[in-house]
Structure formats: C-alpha cells, structure tokens
C-alpha positions as CSV (number, residue, x, y, z in Angstrom):
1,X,-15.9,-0.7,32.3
2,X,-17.0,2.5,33.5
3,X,-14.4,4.7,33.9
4,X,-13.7,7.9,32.0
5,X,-11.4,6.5,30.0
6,X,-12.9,4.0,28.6
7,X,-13.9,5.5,25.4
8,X,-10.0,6.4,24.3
9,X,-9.3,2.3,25.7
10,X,-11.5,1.3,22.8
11,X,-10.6,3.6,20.5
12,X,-6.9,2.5,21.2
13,X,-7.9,-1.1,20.9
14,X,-10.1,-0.8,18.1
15,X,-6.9,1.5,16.2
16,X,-5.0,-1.6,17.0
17,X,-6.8,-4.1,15.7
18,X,-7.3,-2.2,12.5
19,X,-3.8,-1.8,12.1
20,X,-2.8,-5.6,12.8
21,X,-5.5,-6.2,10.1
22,X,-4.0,-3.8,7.7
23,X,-0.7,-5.3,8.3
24,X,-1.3,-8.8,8.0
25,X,-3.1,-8.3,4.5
26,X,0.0,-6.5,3.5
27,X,2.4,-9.0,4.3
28,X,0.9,-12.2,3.5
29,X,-2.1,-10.8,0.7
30,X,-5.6,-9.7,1.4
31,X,-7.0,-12.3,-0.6
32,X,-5.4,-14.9,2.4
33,X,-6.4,-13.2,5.2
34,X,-10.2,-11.8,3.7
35,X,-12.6,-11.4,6.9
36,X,-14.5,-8.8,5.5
37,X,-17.5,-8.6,7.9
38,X,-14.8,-8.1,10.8
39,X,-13.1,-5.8,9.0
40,X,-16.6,-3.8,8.2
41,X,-17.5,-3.8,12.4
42,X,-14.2,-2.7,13.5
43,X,-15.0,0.4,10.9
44,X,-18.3,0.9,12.1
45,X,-17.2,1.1,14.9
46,X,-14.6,3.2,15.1
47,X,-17.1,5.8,13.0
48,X,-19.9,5.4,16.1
49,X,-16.8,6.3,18.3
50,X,-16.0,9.7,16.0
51,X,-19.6,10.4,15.7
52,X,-19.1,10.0,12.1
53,X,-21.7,8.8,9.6
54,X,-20.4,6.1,7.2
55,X,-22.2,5.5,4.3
56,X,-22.5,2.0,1.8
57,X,-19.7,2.5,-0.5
58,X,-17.3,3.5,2.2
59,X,-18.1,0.3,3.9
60,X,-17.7,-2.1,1.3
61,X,-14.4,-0.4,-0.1
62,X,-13.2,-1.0,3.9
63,X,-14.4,-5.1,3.5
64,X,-11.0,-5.3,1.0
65,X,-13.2,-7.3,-1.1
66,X,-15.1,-7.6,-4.3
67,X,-18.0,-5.1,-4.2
68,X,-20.5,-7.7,-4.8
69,X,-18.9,-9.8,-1.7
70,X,-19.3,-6.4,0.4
71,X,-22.4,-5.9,-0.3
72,X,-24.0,-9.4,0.3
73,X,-21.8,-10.1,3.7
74,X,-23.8,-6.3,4.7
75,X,-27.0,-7.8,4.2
76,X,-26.1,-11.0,6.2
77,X,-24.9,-8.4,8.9
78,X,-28.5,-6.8,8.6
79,X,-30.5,-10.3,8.8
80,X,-28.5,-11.1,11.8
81,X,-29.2,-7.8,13.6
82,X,-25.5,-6.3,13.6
83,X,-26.0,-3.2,11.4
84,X,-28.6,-1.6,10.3
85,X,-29.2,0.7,7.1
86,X,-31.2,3.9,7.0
87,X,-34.0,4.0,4.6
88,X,-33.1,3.6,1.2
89,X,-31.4,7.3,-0.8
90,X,-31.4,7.4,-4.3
91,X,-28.0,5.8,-4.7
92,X,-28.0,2.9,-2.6
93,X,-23.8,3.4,-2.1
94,X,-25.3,6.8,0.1
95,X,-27.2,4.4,2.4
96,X,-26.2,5.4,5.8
97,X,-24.8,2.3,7.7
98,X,-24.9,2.2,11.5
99,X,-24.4,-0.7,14.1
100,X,-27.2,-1.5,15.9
101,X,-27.2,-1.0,19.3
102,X,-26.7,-5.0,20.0
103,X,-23.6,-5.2,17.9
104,X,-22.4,-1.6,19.5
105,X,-22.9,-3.2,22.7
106,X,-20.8,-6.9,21.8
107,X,-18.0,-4.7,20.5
108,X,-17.4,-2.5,23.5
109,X,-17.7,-5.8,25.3
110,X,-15.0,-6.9,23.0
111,X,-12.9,-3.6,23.1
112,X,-12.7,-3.6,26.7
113,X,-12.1,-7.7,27.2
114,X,-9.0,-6.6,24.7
115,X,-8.3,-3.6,27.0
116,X,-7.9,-5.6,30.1
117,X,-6.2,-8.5,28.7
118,X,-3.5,-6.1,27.3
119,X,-2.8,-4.1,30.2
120,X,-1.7,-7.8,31.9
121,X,1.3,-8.2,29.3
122,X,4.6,-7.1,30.7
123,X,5.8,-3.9,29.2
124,X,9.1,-5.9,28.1
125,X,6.8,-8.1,25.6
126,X,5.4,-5.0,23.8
C-alpha cells in the first residue's frame, strides 16, 4: 500500500485486532486463549505507530501472562529477529523494546492484507 492513508488503515486494523483479542480473553478466559507473543507484536506495534517508546514491564504486563512466561517468549522474539532491546538500564523492566525493522515490515504486510480483505465484506455483514 502506498497511499496516504495507509497509516490510519493499520492503525484501524491493528485497534481491531487488539480489541477482538481483549474480547475473546474476556469471554471465554485468558488462560484459554493465551498467545502472548501476538499479543506483545500487535502492542509494539501499535507504539511504533504512536511514536511511543514501550519499555519491558509494559510489554510483558500486555502478554496477559505470568511474568516469567513474558519475559522468556521476549527473548525467543529477540533470537528470532522480531524485537529487539536497547542496551541493558539498570532495571531491566526500563529496557526499551522495539520491533525490528523485519517484524515492522511482516506486520504492515499483515495490517494491510487485513485492510484489503476487510474492505471486500459487504457492509450488511459488519
């Protein structure tokens, strides 16, 4: 995509897909529907979006999971190139956490493959 709008299309996907993922957990229980490593990218990315920083803790409170879960699903993220971490702070929860620019790249790819696909359903169905 490279139309002007396609920033507020992702953001509007990506606000979606949060929702749907705050809204199943609600319904049927978190521990059911745990994805935590999707639910960390589609805050990531959202943040990039906002140029907004997010930091460690943030993160792995967004995972919906045990910290220690959070925590070791980030660094399988990191080994597989998806985030990375700036240098270590003090207090590792102030580590900044970013998407790399692979990742960044998949989930605009993703955003706007969820874009087009939407804009095909008939208004009456939504």
């Amino acid at each position: 995509m490279s139309d002007p709008s396609d920033r507020e299309h992702r953001a509007s996907i990506c606000d979606t897909l949060i929702f749907e993922r705050t809204l199943v957990g609600s319904l049927f229980g978190l521990d059911i529907c745990a994805c935590p490593v999707w639910d960390m990218l589609l805050d990531l990315y959202r943040a990039r979006q906002q140029d907004k920083p997010l930091y460690c803790w943030p993160v792995t409170v967004a995972a919906q999971v045990p910290t220690s879960t959070a925590y070791r699903k980030l660094e399988m993220m990191e080994r597989r190139d998806l985030v990375t971490s700036l240098p270590p702070q003090k207090d590792r929860r102030q580590n900044r956490i970013e998407l790399t620019s692979f990742s960044m790249n998949q989930m605009d790819r993703l955003m706007d493959q969820m874009w087009q696909r939407c804009s095909k359903v008939p208004p009456s169905i939504l």
